[in-house]
Amino acid sequence: MRKSAQNGILKSMMRQPVCTSTIETSPCAENTLNPIRKLVDQLVINPNPEKSLLKLSIGDPSVFGNFDPPPQVLKAVSDNLATSCYGYVPAHGLVSTREAIAKYYNTRTSPLTSEDVYVTSGCSDALRIAMECLGSEKRNILLPKPGFSLYQTIAGNRGIPVKFYDLDPEKDWSIDLDQLESLIDENTAAILVTNPSNPCGSAFSVQHQLDILAVAERHGLPLIADEIYQNMVFEGESKSFGELSENVPVLSCGGLAKRWLVPGWRVGWLIAHDRHNRLSKVRDGLTRLCQVIIGANVLVQGAIPQILETVPQSFYDDTLNRLKNAADIVYSELKDCPQIRPFKPKGAMYMMVQIKIDQFEDIKDDMEFVEKLITEQSVFPLPANIFGIPNYVRLVLTVPEDILREACKRIVEFCEHHKVGVPHKKPRAETS
Ligand SMILES: Cc1ncc(COP(=O)(O)O)c(C=O)c1O
């Protein structure tokens, strides 16, 4: 470079001060909050170095290697690798995949075709398109409390107002239907239900499902049914809302993550159970919303027909037996501890445990319970504050049996140590 040109560049660099101000973010980014992240970031996590850390907090069944997907699932993807296209496919999914999902979930009462199915990037994405399609800044959605925190993340991102209806722990976490109905107003767009439930580990009775549908029907509202744990019920009947509904349109959200144990593969689906053809506009909206990210992973969605056809019933039964066994172990280990109250799950992969705060000498809430439990016993459940209910913790049941037993032993020891009447050397301020 010539010297004069070099000088010119140097001079112009000297003239312009370097901009150091922070780049602003959009309201959309600011309002997108994952309550789990927010609360976990606030938690003081200092495990006891003398005890191995036992994490009962992560709802990912693949973490410990004891809940692996069945070989048929792996084979389906490897077979598909040889034939899968590399390109874009229809944004709402391959026809063959949509056909297979429709066939799998087809029932006499709810006949389905490929036109009713939208393949998505996990159940999360199905929930996103359902909520975005029905809700808006002026149209609210009713959510369960306690409930899976992603619903709030999606609503916050899109500025959709939400109202919470209560699940009653004393009635198997069923919905307080009077309260639900009282929350509905002329701007309500949909009722979102989760069945079986994360975080409660509950499963509604068929009668309760019918009662929920009756409320929706009285107000002409559609349901968004988060059914990612569909068929993961330990005993008794397991029906989807779509199957039970006679008149209420249902957007059922599901996916491969939990029943097929591959949460990281990120493929799910939305099934529109469209009673009386009320969803024609919604279907257009769903298709358009799928086009935002041009569809789900083609390699995995292409394997779905083979997955649904080849995984034997014995695999599903075995998973459920092992989850139920884990639930029985935790329940029997914790049930006699006077300071806490475990709630026996009926499905999914979780157990809620109530912390009887007035039975503790020096613990004021579930957050402090968890912080101290980690600091002293290296056991990490999730404070259920994250799910909207105070003074409960959620335990994950996909943890290996020996770890579950050890965790329960430590929880009981911790409760004994902190129960009312036991004096404490450490003031509360040291750990909170
Ligand atoms: C109730 C519920 N819905 C949806 C999801 C998200 O599923 P996916 O991993 O398929 O996005 C989860 C994951 O834990 C969940 O518990």
Short mmCIF file of C-alpha atoms and ligand atoms in Angstrom, two decimals:
data_model
loop_
_atom_site.label_atom_id
_atom_site.label_comp_id
_atom_site.label_asym_id
_atom_site.label_seq_id
_atom_site.Cartn_x
_atom_site.Cartn_y
_atom_site.Cartn_z
CA MET A 1 0.00 0.00 0.00
CA ARG A 2 1.27 3.46 -0.86
CA LYS A 3 2.37 5.62 2.04
CA SER A 4 -0.18 8.40 1.35
CA ALA A 5 -3.04 5.86 1.32
CA GLN A 6 -1.81 4.39 4.59
CA ASN A 7 -1.74 7.83 6.16
CA GLY A 8 -5.29 8.49 4.98
CA ILE A 9 -6.58 5.34 6.68
CA LEU A 10 -4.68 6.13 9.87
CA LYS A 11 -6.06 9.68 9.93
CA SER A 12 -9.65 8.57 9.42
CA MET A 13 -9.25 5.98 12.20
CA MET A 14 -7.96 8.65 14.53
CA ARG A 15 -10.84 10.99 13.66
CA GLN A 16 -13.59 8.47 14.42
CA PRO A 17 -13.94 7.59 18.10
CA VAL A 18 -14.57 3.89 18.62
CA CYS A 19 -18.17 3.27 19.55
CA THR A 20 -18.36 1.35 22.84
CA SER A 21 -22.02 1.67 23.75
CA THR A 22 -23.92 -1.57 24.36
CA ILE A 23 -26.13 -2.71 21.49
CA GLU A 24 -29.82 -2.63 22.45
CA THR A 25 -32.03 -5.71 22.28
CA SER A 26 -35.65 -5.87 21.16
CA PRO A 27 -38.66 -6.10 23.51
CA CYS A 28 -39.19 -9.55 21.99
CA ALA A 29 -35.78 -10.71 23.29
CA GLU A 30 -36.29 -9.00 26.63
CA ASN A 31 -39.71 -10.52 27.19
CA THR A 32 -38.56 -14.03 26.32
CA LEU A 33 -37.85 -15.56 29.70
CA ASN A 34 -37.40 -19.15 30.65
CA PRO A 35 -38.52 -19.23 34.30
CA ILE A 36 -36.45 -22.37 34.91
CA ARG A 37 -33.26 -20.62 33.81
CA LYS A 38 -34.14 -17.48 35.73
CA LEU A 39 -34.74 -19.28 39.01
CA VAL A 40 -31.90 -21.77 38.63
CA ASP A 41 -29.58 -18.82 37.97
CA GLN A 42 -30.73 -17.30 41.27
CA LEU A 43 -30.10 -20.49 43.22
CA VAL A 44 -26.92 -20.71 45.22
CA ILE A 45 -25.50 -24.07 44.12
CA ASN A 46 -22.62 -25.12 46.36
CA PRO A 47 -22.63 -28.90 46.66
CA ASN A 48 -21.01 -30.54 49.66
CA PRO A 49 -17.55 -31.60 48.33
CA GLU A 50 -17.66 -34.70 50.52
CA LYS A 51 -20.78 -36.08 48.84
CA SER A 52 -21.42 -36.86 45.18
CA LEU A 53 -23.92 -34.49 43.58
CA LEU A 54 -27.23 -36.27 42.92
CA LYS A 55 -29.21 -34.35 40.31
CA LEU A 56 -32.93 -35.05 40.42
CA SER A 57 -33.62 -31.85 38.56
CA ILE A 58 -33.21 -32.57 34.87
CA GLY A 59 -36.24 -33.77 32.92
CA ASP A 60 -34.08 -35.46 30.30
CA PRO A 61 -34.39 -39.27 30.44
CA SER A 62 -31.14 -39.76 28.50
CA VAL A 63 -28.89 -38.23 31.16
CA PHE A 64 -28.02 -41.35 33.18
CA GLY A 65 -27.98 -43.93 30.36
CA ASN A 66 -30.63 -46.11 32.06
CA PHE A 67 -33.48 -44.99 29.81
CA ASP A 68 -32.07 -45.45 26.33
CA PRO A 69 -34.22 -45.48 23.19
CA PRO A 70 -35.07 -48.94 21.82
CA PRO A 71 -32.85 -50.40 19.07
CA GLN A 72 -35.72 -50.05 16.57
CA VAL A 73 -35.57 -46.28 16.91
CA LEU A 74 -31.84 -46.20 16.19
CA LYS A 75 -32.22 -48.62 13.28
CA ALA A 76 -35.01 -46.55 11.76
CA VAL A 77 -32.75 -43.50 11.64
CA SER A 78 -29.75 -45.40 10.34
CA ASP A 79 -31.89 -47.07 7.64
CA ASN A 80 -33.27 -43.67 6.74
CA LEU A 81 -29.77 -42.23 6.44
CA ALA A 82 -29.28 -44.28 3.29
CA THR A 83 -32.41 -43.00 1.59
CA SER A 84 -33.17 -39.64 3.17
CA CYS A 85 -33.04 -36.63 0.93
CA TYR A 86 -30.69 -33.82 1.86
CA GLY A 87 -32.96 -31.02 0.89
CA TYR A 88 -35.88 -29.08 2.23
CA VAL A 89 -39.18 -30.90 2.49
CA PRO A 90 -42.65 -29.38 3.00
CA ALA A 91 -42.36 -27.11 6.04
CA HIS A 92 -45.13 -28.91 7.92
CA GLY A 93 -43.55 -32.30 7.28
CA LEU A 94 -43.04 -35.14 4.81
CA VAL A 95 -46.31 -36.59 3.58
CA SER A 96 -45.19 -40.12 4.53
CA THR A 97 -44.38 -38.94 8.07
CA ARG A 98 -47.67 -37.12 8.46
CA GLU A 99 -49.53 -40.16 7.14
CA ALA A 100 -47.77 -42.43 9.63
CA ILE A 101 -48.55 -40.15 12.58
CA ALA A 102 -52.17 -39.81 11.47
CA LYS A 103 -52.47 -43.61 11.22
CA TYR A 104 -50.85 -44.12 14.63
CA TYR A 105 -53.17 -41.73 16.47
CA ASN A 106 -56.27 -42.41 14.40
CA THR A 107 -59.25 -43.56 16.45
CA ARG A 108 -62.82 -44.39 15.59
CA THR A 109 -64.02 -41.23 17.29
CA SER A 110 -61.31 -39.07 15.81
CA PRO A 111 -60.43 -40.18 12.28
CA LEU A 112 -57.22 -38.49 11.10
CA THR A 113 -55.46 -37.97 7.80
CA SER A 114 -52.07 -36.54 6.91
CA GLU A 115 -53.81 -33.17 6.47
CA ASP A 116 -54.40 -33.05 10.24
CA VAL A 117 -50.71 -33.42 11.14
CA TYR A 118 -47.94 -30.82 11.35
CA VAL A 119 -44.41 -32.08 11.99
CA THR A 120 -42.47 -29.72 14.25
CA SER A 121 -39.10 -29.26 15.93
CA GLY A 122 -40.04 -31.05 19.13
CA CYS A 123 -43.23 -30.69 21.11
CA SER A 124 -41.98 -27.25 22.15
CA ASP A 125 -42.32 -26.05 18.57
CA ALA A 126 -45.79 -27.60 18.30
CA LEU A 127 -46.79 -25.66 21.42
CA ARG A 128 -45.25 -22.53 19.92
CA ILE A 129 -47.23 -22.73 16.70
CA ALA A 130 -50.43 -23.60 18.57
CA MET A 131 -50.10 -20.68 20.97
CA GLU A 132 -48.97 -18.23 18.29
CA CYS A 133 -51.77 -19.29 16.00
CA LEU A 134 -54.54 -18.79 18.57
CA GLY A 135 -53.22 -16.17 21.00
CA SER A 136 -52.21 -12.58 20.37
CA GLU A 137 -51.61 -9.41 22.34
CA LYS A 138 -55.37 -9.11 22.71
CA ARG A 139 -56.28 -12.78 23.00
CA ASN A 140 -55.35 -14.56 26.23
CA ILE A 141 -54.62 -18.22 26.87
CA LEU A 142 -55.40 -20.06 30.10
CA LEU A 143 -52.49 -22.04 31.57
CA PRO A 144 -52.19 -24.62 34.36
CA LYS A 145 -50.59 -23.78 37.69
CA PRO A 146 -48.37 -25.57 38.50
CA GLY A 147 -47.38 -25.97 34.88
CA PHE A 148 -44.54 -26.49 32.45
CA SER A 149 -42.71 -23.18 32.25
CA LEU A 150 -42.22 -23.15 28.47
CA TYR A 151 -45.81 -21.95 28.03
CA GLN A 152 -44.90 -18.68 29.70
CA THR A 153 -41.73 -18.39 27.66
CA ILE A 154 -43.70 -18.67 24.42
CA ALA A 155 -46.40 -16.27 25.65
CA GLY A 156 -43.82 -13.71 26.77
CA ASN A 157 -42.05 -13.92 23.43
CA ARG A 158 -45.25 -13.17 21.54
CA GLY A 159 -46.84 -10.80 24.07
CA ILE A 160 -49.76 -13.18 24.62
CA PRO A 161 -51.49 -12.48 27.96
CA VAL A 162 -51.98 -15.55 30.14
CA LYS A 163 -54.20 -16.40 33.09
CA PHE A 164 -53.54 -19.29 35.43
CA TYR A 165 -56.01 -21.89 36.61
CA ASP A 166 -55.17 -24.04 39.63
CA LEU A 167 -54.48 -27.75 39.79
CA ASP A 168 -55.55 -29.10 43.17
CA PRO A 169 -52.98 -31.38 44.87
CA GLU A 170 -55.67 -32.70 47.22
CA LYS A 171 -57.71 -33.91 44.24
CA ASP A 172 -54.99 -35.68 42.25
CA TRP A 173 -53.95 -32.37 40.70
CA SER A 174 -57.24 -32.04 38.87
CA ILE A 175 -58.40 -28.67 37.59
CA ASP A 176 -60.59 -26.43 39.71
CA LEU A 177 -63.23 -26.24 36.98
CA ASP A 178 -65.26 -23.42 38.55
CA GLN A 179 -62.17 -21.29 38.77
CA LEU A 180 -61.18 -22.25 35.21
CA GLU A 181 -64.57 -21.17 33.95
CA SER A 182 -64.46 -17.92 35.92
CA LEU A 183 -61.22 -16.96 34.18
CA ILE A 184 -62.68 -17.20 30.68
CA ASP A 185 -63.59 -13.84 29.15
CA GLU A 186 -64.53 -12.57 25.71
CA ASN A 187 -60.82 -12.32 24.82
CA THR A 188 -59.90 -15.87 25.74
CA ALA A 189 -58.47 -17.71 22.75
CA ALA A 190 -57.82 -21.19 24.16
CA ILE A 191 -57.38 -23.36 27.22
CA LEU A 192 -54.04 -25.14 27.45
CA VAL A 193 -53.99 -28.45 29.35
CA THR A 194 -51.12 -30.81 30.11
CA ASN A 195 -51.94 -34.49 30.50
CA PRO A 196 -50.15 -36.42 31.95
CA SER A 197 -48.50 -33.55 33.74
CA ASN A 198 -45.02 -32.21 34.10
CA PRO A 199 -44.40 -31.23 36.91
CA CYS A 200 -47.19 -33.03 38.84
CA GLY A 201 -46.79 -36.58 37.53
CA SER A 202 -50.59 -36.66 37.49
CA ALA A 203 -53.01 -38.02 34.92
CA PHE A 204 -56.63 -36.88 34.66
CA SER A 205 -59.45 -39.38 34.88
CA VAL A 206 -61.44 -39.75 31.66
CA GLN A 207 -64.43 -38.19 33.44
CA HIS A 208 -62.33 -35.16 34.37
CA GLN A 209 -61.16 -34.84 30.77
CA LEU A 210 -64.80 -34.88 29.66
CA ASP A 211 -65.63 -32.21 32.25
CA ILE A 212 -62.81 -30.01 30.95
CA LEU A 213 -64.08 -30.47 27.41
CA ALA A 214 -67.57 -29.48 28.59
CA VAL A 215 -66.21 -26.18 29.94
CA ALA A 216 -64.43 -25.50 26.64
CA GLU A 217 -67.56 -26.40 24.70
CA ARG A 218 -69.79 -24.08 26.76
CA HIS A 219 -67.54 -21.19 25.75
CA GLY A 220 -66.82 -22.31 22.17
CA LEU A 221 -63.10 -22.52 22.92
CA PRO A 222 -60.48 -24.85 21.45
CA LEU A 223 -58.07 -26.81 23.64
CA ILE A 224 -54.32 -26.86 23.23
CA ALA A 225 -53.47 -30.26 24.72
CA ASP A 226 -49.83 -30.81 25.64
CA GLU A 227 -49.80 -34.60 25.32
CA ILE A 228 -46.06 -35.21 25.15
CA TYR A 229 -46.57 -37.85 27.90
CA GLN A 230 -49.58 -39.42 26.15
CA ASN A 231 -49.89 -43.15 26.95
CA MET A 232 -47.38 -42.77 29.79
CA VAL A 233 -49.91 -43.62 32.49
CA PHE A 234 -49.04 -46.27 35.08
CA GLU A 235 -52.49 -47.73 35.64
CA GLY A 236 -55.94 -47.45 34.13
CA GLU A 237 -57.22 -45.83 31.01
CA SER A 238 -55.20 -43.31 29.04
CA LYS A 239 -57.13 -41.29 26.48
CA SER A 240 -56.15 -38.24 24.50
CA PHE A 241 -58.33 -35.16 24.50
CA GLY A 242 -58.68 -35.46 20.74
CA GLU A 243 -60.12 -38.91 21.05
CA LEU A 244 -62.62 -37.87 23.74
CA SER A 245 -63.78 -34.61 22.24
CA GLU A 246 -67.11 -34.59 20.44
CA ASN A 247 -67.45 -30.92 19.69
CA VAL A 248 -64.33 -29.14 20.90
CA PRO A 249 -61.47 -28.57 18.45
CA VAL A 250 -58.24 -29.89 19.96
CA LEU A 251 -54.68 -29.07 18.95
CA SER A 252 -52.75 -31.98 20.42
CA CYS A 253 -48.99 -31.48 20.80
CA GLY A 254 -46.66 -34.47 21.10
CA GLY A 255 -43.35 -35.82 19.96
CA LEU A 256 -40.57 -38.36 20.16
CA ALA A 257 -38.86 -36.86 23.22
CA LYS A 258 -40.36 -38.79 26.12
CA ARG A 259 -42.11 -41.95 24.98
CA TRP A 260 -39.34 -42.81 22.52
CA LEU A 261 -36.67 -41.32 24.80
CA VAL A 262 -34.86 -39.14 22.26
CA PRO A 263 -35.41 -35.56 23.48
CA GLY A 264 -32.31 -34.31 21.70
CA TRP A 265 -33.56 -35.35 18.26
CA ARG A 266 -36.03 -32.49 18.33
CA VAL A 267 -38.94 -33.87 16.38
CA GLY A 268 -42.54 -33.51 17.47
CA TRP A 269 -45.96 -32.97 15.97
CA LEU A 270 -49.21 -31.14 16.26
CA ILE A 271 -52.42 -32.98 15.46
CA ALA A 272 -55.52 -30.94 14.70
CA HIS A 273 -58.63 -32.80 15.89
CA ASP A 274 -61.10 -30.68 14.05
CA ARG A 275 -64.67 -31.15 15.13
CA HIS A 276 -67.21 -29.68 12.76
CA ASN A 277 -64.58 -28.11 10.56
CA ARG A 278 -63.99 -25.14 12.81
CA LEU A 279 -60.25 -25.00 12.22
CA SER A 280 -60.01 -24.06 8.55
CA LYS A 281 -58.41 -20.68 9.27
CA VAL A 282 -56.30 -22.16 12.05
CA ARG A 283 -54.95 -24.81 9.68
CA ASP A 284 -53.75 -22.11 7.29
CA GLY A 285 -52.16 -20.30 10.21
CA LEU A 286 -50.42 -23.44 11.44
CA THR A 287 -49.01 -24.11 7.98
CA ARG A 288 -47.70 -20.55 7.73
CA LEU A 289 -46.16 -20.72 11.20
CA CYS A 290 -44.38 -23.95 10.29
CA GLN A 291 -42.77 -22.04 7.42
CA VAL A 292 -40.88 -19.76 9.83
CA ILE A 293 -38.15 -22.38 10.29
CA ILE A 294 -38.87 -24.51 7.23
CA GLY A 295 -39.70 -27.65 9.11
CA ALA A 296 -38.19 -30.25 11.39
CA ASN A 297 -35.03 -32.29 10.96
CA VAL A 298 -35.58 -34.39 7.82
CA LEU A 299 -33.40 -37.33 8.80
CA VAL A 300 -35.35 -37.93 12.00
CA GLN A 301 -38.82 -37.14 10.70
CA GLY A 302 -38.18 -39.48 7.78
CA ALA A 303 -37.58 -42.31 10.26
CA ILE A 304 -40.91 -41.83 12.04
CA PRO A 305 -42.99 -44.25 9.92
CA GLN A 306 -40.52 -47.06 10.69
CA ILE A 307 -40.29 -46.04 14.37
CA LEU A 308 -44.05 -46.10 14.84
CA GLU A 309 -44.32 -49.42 13.03
CA THR A 310 -41.44 -51.35 14.59
CA VAL A 311 -41.09 -50.39 18.26
CA PRO A 312 -42.74 -53.27 20.15
CA GLN A 313 -45.36 -52.76 22.86
CA SER A 314 -42.98 -54.51 25.29
CA PHE A 315 -40.64 -51.50 25.10
CA TYR A 316 -43.37 -49.06 26.14
CA ASP A 317 -44.55 -51.43 28.89
CA ASP A 318 -41.03 -51.85 30.20
CA THR A 319 -40.44 -48.07 30.35
CA LEU A 320 -43.67 -47.57 32.24
CA ASN A 321 -42.92 -50.42 34.67
CA ARG A 322 -39.53 -48.94 35.44
CA LEU A 323 -40.95 -45.45 35.94
CA LYS A 324 -43.66 -46.82 38.21
CA ASN A 325 -41.09 -48.81 40.14
CA ALA A 326 -38.99 -45.65 40.60
CA ALA A 327 -42.10 -43.78 41.78
CA ASP A 328 -42.92 -46.56 44.27
CA ILE A 329 -39.37 -46.52 45.64
CA VAL A 330 -39.29 -42.76 46.16
CA TYR A 331 -42.78 -42.72 47.62
CA SER A 332 -42.08 -45.45 50.13
CA GLU A 333 -38.73 -43.90 51.14
CA LEU A 334 -40.25 -40.45 51.74
CA LYS A 335 -43.78 -41.12 52.92
CA ASP A 336 -42.95 -41.46 56.61
CA CYS A 337 -40.82 -38.35 56.82
CA PRO A 338 -43.02 -35.93 58.83
CA GLN A 339 -41.62 -32.73 57.32
CA ILE A 340 -42.48 -33.54 53.71
CA ARG A 341 -45.32 -35.14 51.77
CA PRO A 342 -44.70 -37.02 48.52
CA PHE A 343 -47.56 -37.21 46.01
CA LYS A 344 -47.69 -40.57 44.26
CA PRO A 345 -47.52 -40.01 40.51
CA LYS A 346 -49.92 -41.60 38.05
CA GLY A 347 -47.85 -41.01 34.95
CA ALA A 348 -45.07 -39.08 33.17
CA MET A 349 -41.63 -38.99 34.83
CA TYR A 350 -41.93 -36.78 37.88
CA MET A 351 -42.99 -36.67 41.50
CA MET A 352 -44.04 -33.63 43.47
CA VAL A 353 -43.07 -33.46 47.13
CA GLN A 354 -44.61 -30.89 49.45
CA ILE A 355 -42.31 -29.14 51.92
CA LYS A 356 -44.21 -28.56 55.17
CA ILE A 357 -42.49 -25.28 55.84
CA ASP A 358 -43.90 -24.87 59.36
CA GLN A 359 -42.16 -28.12 60.32
CA PHE A 360 -38.73 -26.66 59.66
CA GLU A 361 -36.72 -24.62 62.10
CA ASP A 362 -34.70 -22.53 59.68
CA ILE A 363 -36.08 -22.94 56.14
CA LYS A 364 -38.45 -20.33 54.77
CA ASP A 365 -39.39 -21.69 51.33
CA ASP A 366 -38.68 -24.27 48.62
CA MET A 367 -35.80 -22.22 47.21
CA GLU A 368 -34.01 -22.22 50.55
CA PHE A 369 -34.87 -25.90 51.05
CA VAL A 370 -33.16 -26.74 47.77
CA GLU A 371 -30.16 -24.49 48.37
CA LYS A 372 -29.50 -26.00 51.78
CA LEU A 373 -30.15 -29.52 50.51
CA ILE A 374 -27.50 -28.99 47.85
CA THR A 375 -25.03 -27.35 50.24
CA GLU A 376 -25.36 -30.03 52.90
CA GLN A 377 -26.42 -33.21 51.13
CA SER A 378 -25.52 -32.57 47.48
CA VAL A 379 -29.06 -33.47 46.37
CA PHE A 380 -30.61 -31.25 43.71
CA PRO A 381 -34.39 -31.36 43.06
CA LEU A 382 -36.11 -28.44 41.33
CA PRO A 383 -37.94 -25.93 43.53
CA ALA A 384 -41.51 -26.00 42.24
CA ASN A 385 -41.69 -22.21 42.49
CA ILE A 386 -40.38 -22.53 38.96
CA PHE A 387 -43.68 -24.14 37.98
CA GLY A 388 -45.75 -21.56 39.83
CA ILE A 389 -46.41 -23.37 43.11
CA PRO A 390 -44.51 -22.52 46.30
CA ASN A 391 -43.16 -25.00 48.83
CA TYR A 392 -42.97 -28.09 46.69
CA VAL A 393 -40.03 -29.68 44.93
CA ARG A 394 -40.13 -31.77 41.76
CA LEU A 395 -38.12 -34.98 41.62
CA VAL A 396 -37.25 -36.66 38.33
CA LEU A 397 -37.88 -40.42 38.24
CA THR A 398 -35.62 -41.44 35.36
CA VAL A 399 -32.66 -41.49 37.73
CA PRO A 400 -31.08 -44.94 38.44
CA GLU A 401 -32.56 -46.77 41.43
CA ASP A 402 -29.43 -46.66 43.62
CA ILE A 403 -29.14 -42.89 43.16
CA LEU A 404 -32.83 -42.43 43.93
CA ARG A 405 -32.52 -44.46 47.13
CA GLU A 406 -29.41 -42.56 48.22
CA ALA A 407 -31.06 -39.21 47.41
CA CYS A 408 -34.15 -40.13 49.46
CA LYS A 409 -31.96 -41.21 52.40
CA ARG A 410 -30.18 -37.88 52.30
CA ILE A 411 -33.44 -35.91 52.01
CA VAL A 412 -34.84 -37.66 55.09
CA GLU A 413 -31.60 -37.02 57.01
CA PHE A 414 -31.75 -33.36 55.94
CA CYS A 415 -35.35 -32.99 57.14
CA GLU A 416 -34.49 -34.59 60.48
CA HIS A 417 -31.59 -32.19 60.86
CA HIS A 418 -33.69 -29.10 60.11
CA LYS A 419 -36.94 -30.01 61.81
CA VAL A 420 -38.55 -27.68 64.32
CA GLY A 421 -36.82 -27.86 67.68
CA VAL A 422 -33.36 -28.73 66.40
CA PRO A 423 -31.05 -25.78 67.12
CA HIS A 424 -28.77 -24.64 64.33
CA LYS A 425 -25.29 -23.33 64.42
CA LYS A 426 -25.38 -21.66 61.04
CA PRO A 427 -27.60 -18.58 60.73
CA ARG A 428 -29.80 -18.54 57.64
CA ALA A 429 -27.84 -15.71 56.03
CA GLU A 430 -24.78 -17.92 55.50
CA THR A 431 -26.43 -20.11 52.91
CA SER A 432 -29.03 -17.90 51.31
C1 LIG B 1 -45.05 -30.99 29.50
C2 LIG B 1 -43.97 -30.84 28.46
N1 LIG B 1 -44.29 -30.34 27.26
C3 LIG B 1 -43.37 -30.18 26.30
C4 LIG B 1 -42.04 -30.53 26.51
C5 LIG B 1 -41.03 -30.29 25.42
O1 LIG B 1 -40.88 -31.40 24.59
P1 LIG B 1 -39.81 -31.41 23.41
O2 LIG B 1 -38.49 -31.78 24.02
O3 LIG B 1 -40.29 -32.43 22.44
O4 LIG B 1 -39.76 -30.05 22.82
C6 LIG B 1 -41.67 -31.07 27.74
C7 LIG B 1 -40.28 -31.39 28.01
O5 LIG B 1 -39.86 -31.67 29.11
C8 LIG B 1 -42.65 -31.23 28.74
O6 LIG B 1 -42.36 -31.74 29.93
#
